[in-house]
PDB file of C-alpha atoms in Angstrom:
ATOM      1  CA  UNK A   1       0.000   0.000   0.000  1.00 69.00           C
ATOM      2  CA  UNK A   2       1.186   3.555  -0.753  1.00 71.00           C
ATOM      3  CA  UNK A   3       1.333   5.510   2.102  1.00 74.00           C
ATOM      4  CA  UNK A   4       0.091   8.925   0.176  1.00 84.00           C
ATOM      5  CA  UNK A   5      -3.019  10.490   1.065  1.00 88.00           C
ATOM      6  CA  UNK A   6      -5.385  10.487  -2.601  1.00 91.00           C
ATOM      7  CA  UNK A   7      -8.436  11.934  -0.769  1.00 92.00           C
ATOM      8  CA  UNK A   8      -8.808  13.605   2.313  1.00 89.00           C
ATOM      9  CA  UNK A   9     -12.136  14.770   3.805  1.00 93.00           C
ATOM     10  CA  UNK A  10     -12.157  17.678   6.778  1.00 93.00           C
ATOM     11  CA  UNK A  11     -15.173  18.382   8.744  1.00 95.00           C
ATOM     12  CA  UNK A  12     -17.195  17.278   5.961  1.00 96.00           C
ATOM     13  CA  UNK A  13     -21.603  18.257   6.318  1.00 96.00           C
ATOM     14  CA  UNK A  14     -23.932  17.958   4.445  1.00 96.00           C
ATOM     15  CA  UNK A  15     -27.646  19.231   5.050  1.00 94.00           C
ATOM     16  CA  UNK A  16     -30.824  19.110   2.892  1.00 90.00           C
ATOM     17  CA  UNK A  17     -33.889  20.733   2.377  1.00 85.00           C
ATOM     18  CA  UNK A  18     -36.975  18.805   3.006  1.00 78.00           C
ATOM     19  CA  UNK A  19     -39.991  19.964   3.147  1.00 80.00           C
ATOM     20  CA  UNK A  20     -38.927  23.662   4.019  1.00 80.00           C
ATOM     21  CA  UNK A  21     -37.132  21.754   6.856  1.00 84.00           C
ATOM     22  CA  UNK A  22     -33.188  22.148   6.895  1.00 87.00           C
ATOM     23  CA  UNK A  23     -31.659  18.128   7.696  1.00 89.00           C
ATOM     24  CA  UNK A  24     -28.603  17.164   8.610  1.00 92.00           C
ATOM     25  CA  UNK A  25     -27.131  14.191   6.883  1.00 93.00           C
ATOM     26  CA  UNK A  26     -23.579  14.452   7.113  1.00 96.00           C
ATOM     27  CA  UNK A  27     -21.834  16.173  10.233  1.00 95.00           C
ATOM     28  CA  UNK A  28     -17.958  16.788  10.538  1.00 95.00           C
ATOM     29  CA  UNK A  29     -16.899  13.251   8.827  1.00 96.00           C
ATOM     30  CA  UNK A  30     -13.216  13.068   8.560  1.00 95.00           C
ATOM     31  CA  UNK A  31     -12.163  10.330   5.932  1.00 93.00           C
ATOM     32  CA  UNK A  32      -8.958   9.823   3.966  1.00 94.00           C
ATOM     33  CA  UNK A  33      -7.979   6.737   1.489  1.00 95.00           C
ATOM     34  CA  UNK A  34      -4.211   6.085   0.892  1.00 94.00           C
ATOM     35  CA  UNK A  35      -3.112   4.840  -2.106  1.00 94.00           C
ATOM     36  CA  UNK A  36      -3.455   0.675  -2.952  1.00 95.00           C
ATOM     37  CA  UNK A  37      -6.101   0.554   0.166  1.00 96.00           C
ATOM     38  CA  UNK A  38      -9.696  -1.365  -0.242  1.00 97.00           C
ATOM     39  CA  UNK A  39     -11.616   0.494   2.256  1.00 97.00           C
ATOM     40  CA  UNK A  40     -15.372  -0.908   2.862  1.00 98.00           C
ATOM     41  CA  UNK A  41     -17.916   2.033   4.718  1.00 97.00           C
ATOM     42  CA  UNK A  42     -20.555   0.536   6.603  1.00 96.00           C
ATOM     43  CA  UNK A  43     -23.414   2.103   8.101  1.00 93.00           C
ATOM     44  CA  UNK A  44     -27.064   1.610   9.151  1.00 91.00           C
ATOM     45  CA  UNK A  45     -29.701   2.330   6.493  1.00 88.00           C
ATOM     46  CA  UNK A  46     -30.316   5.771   5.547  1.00 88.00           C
ATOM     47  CA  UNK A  47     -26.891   7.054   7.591  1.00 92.00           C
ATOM     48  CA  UNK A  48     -25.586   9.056   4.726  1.00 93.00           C
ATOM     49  CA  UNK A  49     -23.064   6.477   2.820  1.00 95.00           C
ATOM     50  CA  UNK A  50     -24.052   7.498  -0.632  1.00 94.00           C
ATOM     51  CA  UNK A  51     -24.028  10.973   0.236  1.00 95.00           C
ATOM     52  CA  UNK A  52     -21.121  10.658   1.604  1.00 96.00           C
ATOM     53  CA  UNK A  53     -19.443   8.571  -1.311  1.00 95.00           C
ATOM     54  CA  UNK A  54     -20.818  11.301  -3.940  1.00 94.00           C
ATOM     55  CA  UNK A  55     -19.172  13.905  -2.235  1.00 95.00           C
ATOM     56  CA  UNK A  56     -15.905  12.151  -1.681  1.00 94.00           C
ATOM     57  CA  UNK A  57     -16.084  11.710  -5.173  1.00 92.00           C
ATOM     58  CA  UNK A  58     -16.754  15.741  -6.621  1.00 90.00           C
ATOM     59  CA  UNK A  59     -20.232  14.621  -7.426  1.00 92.00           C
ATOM     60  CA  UNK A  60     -21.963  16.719  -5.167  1.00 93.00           C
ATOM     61  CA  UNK A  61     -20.435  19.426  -2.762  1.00 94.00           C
ATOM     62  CA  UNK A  62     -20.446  19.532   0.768  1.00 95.00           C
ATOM     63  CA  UNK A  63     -22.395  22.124   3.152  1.00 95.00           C
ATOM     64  CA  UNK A  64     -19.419  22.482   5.048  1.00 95.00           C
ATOM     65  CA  UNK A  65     -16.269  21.232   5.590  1.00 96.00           C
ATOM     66  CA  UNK A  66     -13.835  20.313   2.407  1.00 94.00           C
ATOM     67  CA  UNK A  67     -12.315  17.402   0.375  1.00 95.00           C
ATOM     68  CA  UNK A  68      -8.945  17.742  -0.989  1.00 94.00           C
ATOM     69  CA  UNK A  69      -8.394  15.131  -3.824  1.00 93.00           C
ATOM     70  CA  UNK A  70      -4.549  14.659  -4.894  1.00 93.00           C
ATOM     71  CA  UNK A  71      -3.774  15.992  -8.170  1.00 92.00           C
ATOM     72  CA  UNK A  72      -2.723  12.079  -9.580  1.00 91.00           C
ATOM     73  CA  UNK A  73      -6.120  11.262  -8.794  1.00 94.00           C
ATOM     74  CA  UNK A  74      -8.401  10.083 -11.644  1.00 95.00           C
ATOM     75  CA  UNK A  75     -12.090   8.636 -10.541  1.00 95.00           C
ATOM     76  CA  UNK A  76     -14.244   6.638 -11.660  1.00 96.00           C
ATOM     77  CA  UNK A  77     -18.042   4.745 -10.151  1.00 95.00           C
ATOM     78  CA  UNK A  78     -19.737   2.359 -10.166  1.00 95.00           C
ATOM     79  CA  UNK A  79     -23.168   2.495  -8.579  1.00 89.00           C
ATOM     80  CA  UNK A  80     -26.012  -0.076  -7.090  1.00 85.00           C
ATOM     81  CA  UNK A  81     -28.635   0.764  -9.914  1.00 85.00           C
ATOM     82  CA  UNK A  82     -26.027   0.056 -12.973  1.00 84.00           C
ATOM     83  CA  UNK A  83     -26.507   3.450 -14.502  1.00 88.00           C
ATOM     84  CA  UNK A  84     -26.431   2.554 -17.757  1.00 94.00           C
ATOM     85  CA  UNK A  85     -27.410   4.317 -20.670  1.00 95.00           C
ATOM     86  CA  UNK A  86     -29.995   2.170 -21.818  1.00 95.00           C
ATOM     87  CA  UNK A  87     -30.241   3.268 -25.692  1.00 97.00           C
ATOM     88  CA  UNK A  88     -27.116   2.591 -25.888  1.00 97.00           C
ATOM     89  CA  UNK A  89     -25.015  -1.174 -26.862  1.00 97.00           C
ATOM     90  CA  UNK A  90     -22.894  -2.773 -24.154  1.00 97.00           C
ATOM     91  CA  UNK A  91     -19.385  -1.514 -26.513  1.00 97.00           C
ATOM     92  CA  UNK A  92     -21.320   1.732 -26.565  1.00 97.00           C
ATOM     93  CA  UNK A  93     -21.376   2.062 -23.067  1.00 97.00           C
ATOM     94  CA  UNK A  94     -18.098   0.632 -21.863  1.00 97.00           C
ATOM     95  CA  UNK A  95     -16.503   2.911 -24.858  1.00 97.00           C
ATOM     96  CA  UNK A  96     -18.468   5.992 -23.679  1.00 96.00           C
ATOM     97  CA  UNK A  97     -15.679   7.340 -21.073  1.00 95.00           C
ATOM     98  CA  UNK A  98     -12.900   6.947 -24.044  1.00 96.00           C
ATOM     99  CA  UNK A  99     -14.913   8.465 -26.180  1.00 95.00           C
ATOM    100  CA  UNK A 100     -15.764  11.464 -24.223  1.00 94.00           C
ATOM    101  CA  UNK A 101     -12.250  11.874 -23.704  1.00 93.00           C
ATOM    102  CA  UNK A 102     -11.548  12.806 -27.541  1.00 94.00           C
ATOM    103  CA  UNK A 103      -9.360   9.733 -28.099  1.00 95.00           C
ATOM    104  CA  UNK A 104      -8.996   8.883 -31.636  1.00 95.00           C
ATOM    105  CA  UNK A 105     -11.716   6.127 -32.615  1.00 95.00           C
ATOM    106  CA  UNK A 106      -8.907   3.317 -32.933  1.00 96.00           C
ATOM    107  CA  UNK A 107      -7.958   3.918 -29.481  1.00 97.00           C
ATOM    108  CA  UNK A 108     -11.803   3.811 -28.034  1.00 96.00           C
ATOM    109  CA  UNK A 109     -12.349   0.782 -29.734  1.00 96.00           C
ATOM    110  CA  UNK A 110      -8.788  -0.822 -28.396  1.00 97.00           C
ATOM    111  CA  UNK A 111      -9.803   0.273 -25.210  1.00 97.00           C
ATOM    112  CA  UNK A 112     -13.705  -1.163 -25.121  1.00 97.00           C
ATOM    113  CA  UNK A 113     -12.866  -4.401 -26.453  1.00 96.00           C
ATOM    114  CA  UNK A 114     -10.439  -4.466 -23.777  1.00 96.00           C
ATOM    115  CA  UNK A 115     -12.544  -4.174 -20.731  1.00 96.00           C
ATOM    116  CA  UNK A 116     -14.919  -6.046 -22.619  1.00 96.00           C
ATOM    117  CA  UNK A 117     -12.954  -8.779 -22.483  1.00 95.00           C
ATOM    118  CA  UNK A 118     -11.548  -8.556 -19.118  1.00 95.00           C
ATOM    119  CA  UNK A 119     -15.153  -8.382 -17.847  1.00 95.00           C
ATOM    120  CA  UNK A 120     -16.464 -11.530 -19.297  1.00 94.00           C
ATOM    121  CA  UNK A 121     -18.639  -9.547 -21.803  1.00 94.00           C
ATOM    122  CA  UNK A 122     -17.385 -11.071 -24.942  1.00 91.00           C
ATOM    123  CA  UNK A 123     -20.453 -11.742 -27.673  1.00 92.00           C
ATOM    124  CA  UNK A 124     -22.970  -9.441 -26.044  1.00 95.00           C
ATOM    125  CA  UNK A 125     -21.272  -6.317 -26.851  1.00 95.00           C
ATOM    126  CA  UNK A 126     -24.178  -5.603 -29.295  1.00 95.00           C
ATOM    127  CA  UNK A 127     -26.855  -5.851 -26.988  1.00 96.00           C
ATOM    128  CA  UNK A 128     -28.410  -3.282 -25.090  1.00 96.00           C
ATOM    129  CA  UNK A 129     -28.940  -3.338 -21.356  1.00 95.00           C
ATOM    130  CA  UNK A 130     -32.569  -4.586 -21.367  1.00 95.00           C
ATOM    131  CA  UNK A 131     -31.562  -7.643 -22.780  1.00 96.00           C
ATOM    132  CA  UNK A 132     -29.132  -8.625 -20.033  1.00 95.00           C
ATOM    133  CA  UNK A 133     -29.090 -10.210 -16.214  1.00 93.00           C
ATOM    134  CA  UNK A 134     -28.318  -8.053 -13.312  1.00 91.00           C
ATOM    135  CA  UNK A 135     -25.052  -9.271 -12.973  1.00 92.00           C
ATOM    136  CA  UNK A 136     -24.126  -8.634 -16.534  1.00 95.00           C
ATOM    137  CA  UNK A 137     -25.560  -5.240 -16.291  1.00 94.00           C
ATOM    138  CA  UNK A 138     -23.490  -5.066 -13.555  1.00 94.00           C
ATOM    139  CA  UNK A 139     -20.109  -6.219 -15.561  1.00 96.00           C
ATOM    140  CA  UNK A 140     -20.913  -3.795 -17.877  1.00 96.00           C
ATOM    141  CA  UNK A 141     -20.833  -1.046 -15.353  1.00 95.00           C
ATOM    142  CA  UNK A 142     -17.039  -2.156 -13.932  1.00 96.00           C
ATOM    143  CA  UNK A 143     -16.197  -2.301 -17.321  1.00 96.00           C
ATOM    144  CA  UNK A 144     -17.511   1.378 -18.342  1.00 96.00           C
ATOM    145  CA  UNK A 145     -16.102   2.626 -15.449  1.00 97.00           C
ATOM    146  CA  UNK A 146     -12.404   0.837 -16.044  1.00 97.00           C
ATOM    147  CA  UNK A 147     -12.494   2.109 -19.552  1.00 97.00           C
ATOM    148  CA  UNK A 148     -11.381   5.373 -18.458  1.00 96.00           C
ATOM    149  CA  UNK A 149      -8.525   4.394 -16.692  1.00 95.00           C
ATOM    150  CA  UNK A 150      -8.912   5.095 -13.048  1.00 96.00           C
ATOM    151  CA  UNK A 151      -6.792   4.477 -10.114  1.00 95.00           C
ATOM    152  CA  UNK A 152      -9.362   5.362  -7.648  1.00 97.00           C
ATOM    153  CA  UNK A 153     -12.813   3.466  -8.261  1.00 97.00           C
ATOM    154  CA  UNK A 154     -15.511   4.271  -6.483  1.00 97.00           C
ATOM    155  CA  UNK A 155     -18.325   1.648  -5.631  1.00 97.00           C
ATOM    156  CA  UNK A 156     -21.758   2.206  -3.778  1.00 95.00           C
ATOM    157  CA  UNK A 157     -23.436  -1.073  -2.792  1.00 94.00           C
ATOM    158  CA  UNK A 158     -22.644  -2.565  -6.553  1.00 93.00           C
ATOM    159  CA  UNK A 159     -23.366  -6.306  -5.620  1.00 93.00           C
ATOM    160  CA  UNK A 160     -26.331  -5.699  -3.593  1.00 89.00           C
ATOM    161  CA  UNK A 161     -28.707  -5.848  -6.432  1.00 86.00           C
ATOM    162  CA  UNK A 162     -27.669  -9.191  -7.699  1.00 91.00           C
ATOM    163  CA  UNK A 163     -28.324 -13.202  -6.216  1.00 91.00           C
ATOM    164  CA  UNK A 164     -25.742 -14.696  -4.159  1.00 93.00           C
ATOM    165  CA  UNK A 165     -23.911 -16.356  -6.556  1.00 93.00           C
ATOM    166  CA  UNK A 166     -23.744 -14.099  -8.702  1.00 93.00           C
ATOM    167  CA  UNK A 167     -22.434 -11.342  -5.907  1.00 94.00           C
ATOM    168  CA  UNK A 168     -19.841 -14.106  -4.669  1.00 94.00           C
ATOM    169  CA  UNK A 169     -18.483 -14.361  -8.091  1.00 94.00           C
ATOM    170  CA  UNK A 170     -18.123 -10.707  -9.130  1.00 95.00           C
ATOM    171  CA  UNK A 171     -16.379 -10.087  -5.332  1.00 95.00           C
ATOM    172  CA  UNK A 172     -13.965 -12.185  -5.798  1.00 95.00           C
ATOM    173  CA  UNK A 173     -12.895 -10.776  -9.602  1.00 95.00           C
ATOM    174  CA  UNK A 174     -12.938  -7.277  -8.184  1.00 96.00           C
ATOM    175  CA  UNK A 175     -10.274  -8.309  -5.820  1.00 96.00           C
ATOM    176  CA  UNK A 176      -8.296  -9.349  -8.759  1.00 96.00           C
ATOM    177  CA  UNK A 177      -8.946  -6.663 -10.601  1.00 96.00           C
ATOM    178  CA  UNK A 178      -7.859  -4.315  -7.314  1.00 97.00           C
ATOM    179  CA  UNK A 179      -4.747  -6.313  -7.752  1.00 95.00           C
ATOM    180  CA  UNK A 180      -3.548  -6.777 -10.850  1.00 94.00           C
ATOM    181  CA  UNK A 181      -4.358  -3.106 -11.791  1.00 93.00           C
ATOM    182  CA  UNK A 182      -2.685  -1.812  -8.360  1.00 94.00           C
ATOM    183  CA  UNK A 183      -6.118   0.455  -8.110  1.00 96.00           C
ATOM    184  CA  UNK A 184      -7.571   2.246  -4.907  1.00 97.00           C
ATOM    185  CA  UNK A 185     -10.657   1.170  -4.061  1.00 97.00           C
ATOM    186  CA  UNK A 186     -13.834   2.631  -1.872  1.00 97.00           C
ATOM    187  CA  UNK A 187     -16.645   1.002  -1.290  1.00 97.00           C
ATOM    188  CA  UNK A 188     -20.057   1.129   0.215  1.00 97.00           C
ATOM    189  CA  UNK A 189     -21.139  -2.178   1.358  1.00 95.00           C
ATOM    190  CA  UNK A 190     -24.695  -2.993   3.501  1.00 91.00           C
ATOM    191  CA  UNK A 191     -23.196  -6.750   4.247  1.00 94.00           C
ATOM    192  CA  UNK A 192     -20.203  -6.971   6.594  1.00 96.00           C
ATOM    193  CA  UNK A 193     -19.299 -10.335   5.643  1.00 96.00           C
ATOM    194  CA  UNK A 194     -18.477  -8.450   2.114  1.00 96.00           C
ATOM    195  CA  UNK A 195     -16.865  -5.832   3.586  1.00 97.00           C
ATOM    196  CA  UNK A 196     -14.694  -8.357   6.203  1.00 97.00           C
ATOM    197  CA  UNK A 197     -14.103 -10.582   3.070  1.00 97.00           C
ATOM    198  CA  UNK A 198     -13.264  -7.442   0.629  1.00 97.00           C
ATOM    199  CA  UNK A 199     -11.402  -4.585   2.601  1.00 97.00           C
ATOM    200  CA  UNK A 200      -8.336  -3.444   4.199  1.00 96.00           C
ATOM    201  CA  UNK A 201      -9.750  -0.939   5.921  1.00 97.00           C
ATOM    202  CA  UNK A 202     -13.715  -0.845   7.544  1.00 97.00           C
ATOM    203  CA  UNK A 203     -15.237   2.973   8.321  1.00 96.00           C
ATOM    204  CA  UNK A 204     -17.927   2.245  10.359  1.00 96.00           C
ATOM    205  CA  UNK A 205     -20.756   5.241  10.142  1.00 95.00           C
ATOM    206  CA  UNK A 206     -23.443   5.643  12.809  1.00 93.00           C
ATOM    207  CA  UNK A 207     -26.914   7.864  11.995  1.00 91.00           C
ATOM    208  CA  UNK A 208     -28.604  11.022  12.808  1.00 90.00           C
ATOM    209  CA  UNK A 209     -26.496  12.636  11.508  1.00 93.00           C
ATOM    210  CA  UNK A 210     -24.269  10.404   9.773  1.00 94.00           C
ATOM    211  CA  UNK A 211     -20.478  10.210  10.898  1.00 94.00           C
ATOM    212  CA  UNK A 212     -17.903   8.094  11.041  1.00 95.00           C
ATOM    213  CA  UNK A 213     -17.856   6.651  14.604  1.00 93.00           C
ATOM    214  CA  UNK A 214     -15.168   4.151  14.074  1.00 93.00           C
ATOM    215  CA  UNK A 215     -12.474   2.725  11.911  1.00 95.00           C
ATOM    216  CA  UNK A 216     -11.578  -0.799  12.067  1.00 95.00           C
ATOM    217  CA  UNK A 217      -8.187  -2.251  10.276  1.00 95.00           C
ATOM    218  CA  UNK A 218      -9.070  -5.920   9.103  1.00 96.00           C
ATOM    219  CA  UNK A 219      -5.503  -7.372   9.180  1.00 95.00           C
ATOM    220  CA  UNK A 220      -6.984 -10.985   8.307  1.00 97.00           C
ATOM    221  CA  UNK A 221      -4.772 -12.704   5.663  1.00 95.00           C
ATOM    222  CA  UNK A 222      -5.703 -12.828   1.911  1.00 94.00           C
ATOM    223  CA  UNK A 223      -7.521 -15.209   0.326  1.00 92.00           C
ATOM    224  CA  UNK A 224      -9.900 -14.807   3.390  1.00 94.00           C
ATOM    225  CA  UNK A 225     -10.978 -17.753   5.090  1.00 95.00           C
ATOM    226  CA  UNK A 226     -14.487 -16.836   5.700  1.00 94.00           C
ATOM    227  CA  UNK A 227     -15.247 -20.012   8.079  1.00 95.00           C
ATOM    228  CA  UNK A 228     -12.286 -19.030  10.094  1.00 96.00           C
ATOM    229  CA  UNK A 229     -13.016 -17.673  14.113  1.00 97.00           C
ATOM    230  CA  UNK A 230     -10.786 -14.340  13.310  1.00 96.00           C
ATOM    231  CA  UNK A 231     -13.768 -13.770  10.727  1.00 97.00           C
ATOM    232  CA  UNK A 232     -16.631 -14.468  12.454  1.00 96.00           C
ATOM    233  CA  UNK A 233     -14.771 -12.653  15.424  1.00 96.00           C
ATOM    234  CA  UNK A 234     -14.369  -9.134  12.974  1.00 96.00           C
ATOM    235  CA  UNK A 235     -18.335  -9.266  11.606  1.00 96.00           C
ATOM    236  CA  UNK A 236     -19.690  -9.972  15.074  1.00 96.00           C
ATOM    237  CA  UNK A 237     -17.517  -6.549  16.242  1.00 94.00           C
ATOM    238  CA  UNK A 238     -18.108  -5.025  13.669  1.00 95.00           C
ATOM    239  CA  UNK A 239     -22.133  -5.549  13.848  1.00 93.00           C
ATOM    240  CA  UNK A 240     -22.013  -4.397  17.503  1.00 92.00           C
ATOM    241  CA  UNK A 241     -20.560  -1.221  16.639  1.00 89.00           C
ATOM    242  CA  UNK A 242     -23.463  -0.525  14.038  1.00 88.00           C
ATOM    243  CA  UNK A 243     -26.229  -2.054  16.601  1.00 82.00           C
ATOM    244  CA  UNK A 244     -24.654   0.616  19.285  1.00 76.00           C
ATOM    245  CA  UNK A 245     -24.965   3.773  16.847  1.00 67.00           C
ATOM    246  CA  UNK A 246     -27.450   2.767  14.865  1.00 59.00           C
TER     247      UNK A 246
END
């Protein structure tokens, strides 16, 4: 893991309108993400994760506070709902990012088959996303969002949409993926068995307003064993903490 600081969030709030009714969502999170780290946030329902992640990530600013983001820094996310654009092909989507980035069409198209490939999309690259499963709607997102060559990807709840299997199989390429590519991932995660299995890292967020009320390293060795005591031992801790500030 490299020790420099990529993002960096001070005294971060957020509040929203509602109903002529000023709420709090956010209130003075601190959060930074070093560079090669798979950090997993946790939280009770409705605590402010996504919020939270969309600031982190420039799409939406915060009421208060700040978010400094290293200039080496380049983004990408993928969300729960897949987000794709559905008039468009699965190369159309996964080549969008490229594309919007003025490379020259022989490089888009290098690019798309690329993650097409790497993604396990090879022969539906014509269809649109109507046509496919969850969890290849789902490929096609990681794949859109690799396309444009990120070292920091962003993830909110991106598995939690799909079956089991499905979810177990797309968690364990993602870790691959984190490591072959050397990227920096953050995730949002409503399972802590996911986030025990996936992270380095767990931020632990409590509600009303939403803050991060602990941080728990997860030092268990890779591959996890996920029938191991140390495991079990981690979640159970780990589920205390959000039963406590829930």
């Amino acid at each position: 893991m490299n020790e420099k600081k990529l993002i960096f969030s001070s005294s971060v709030g957020q509040d929203f309108e509602i109903d002529d009714k000023k709420q709090t969502v956010l209130s003075g999170v601190d959060f930074s993400v070093s560079g090669g780290e798979f950090v997993c946030i946790v939280g009770p329902s409705g605590c402010g994760k996504s919020t939270l992640l969309r600031i982190l990530s420039g799409i939406i600013p915060p009421t208060s506070g700040e978010v400094k983001i290293d200039n080496d820094v380049r983004l990408a996310m993928v969300f729960q709902n897949f987000a794709l654009f559905p008039w468009l092909s699965v190369f159309e989507n996964v080549a969008f990012g490229p594309k919007m980035k003025g490379l020259a069409a022989d490089e888009v198209e290098k690019i798309a088959k690329e993650k097409i490939q790497m993604m396990g999309l090879f022969g539906v690259e014509k269809k649109h996303p109507k046509e496919l499963s969850g969890g290849m709607k789902q490929r096609v997102g990681i794949a859109r969002a690799l396309a444009v060559n990120p070292n920091v990807l962003f993830l909110d709840e991106p598995f939690s949409a799909l079956d089991v299997f499905t979810a177990k199989k797309l968690r364990a390429e993602l870790l691959e993926i984190w490591q072959r590519e050397k990227l920096t991932v953050v995730m949002i995660s409503h399972l802590i068995e996911e986030a025990v299995e996936l992270s380095d890292r767990i931020c632990v967020m409590s509600a009303n307003p939403g803050r991060i009320s602990h941080v728990a390293p997860n030092d268990l060795p890779r591959p996890r064993n996920k029938r191991s005591a140390e495991f079990f031992q981690l979640v159970d801790k780990l589920e205390a903490m959000i039963d406590k500030n829930g």
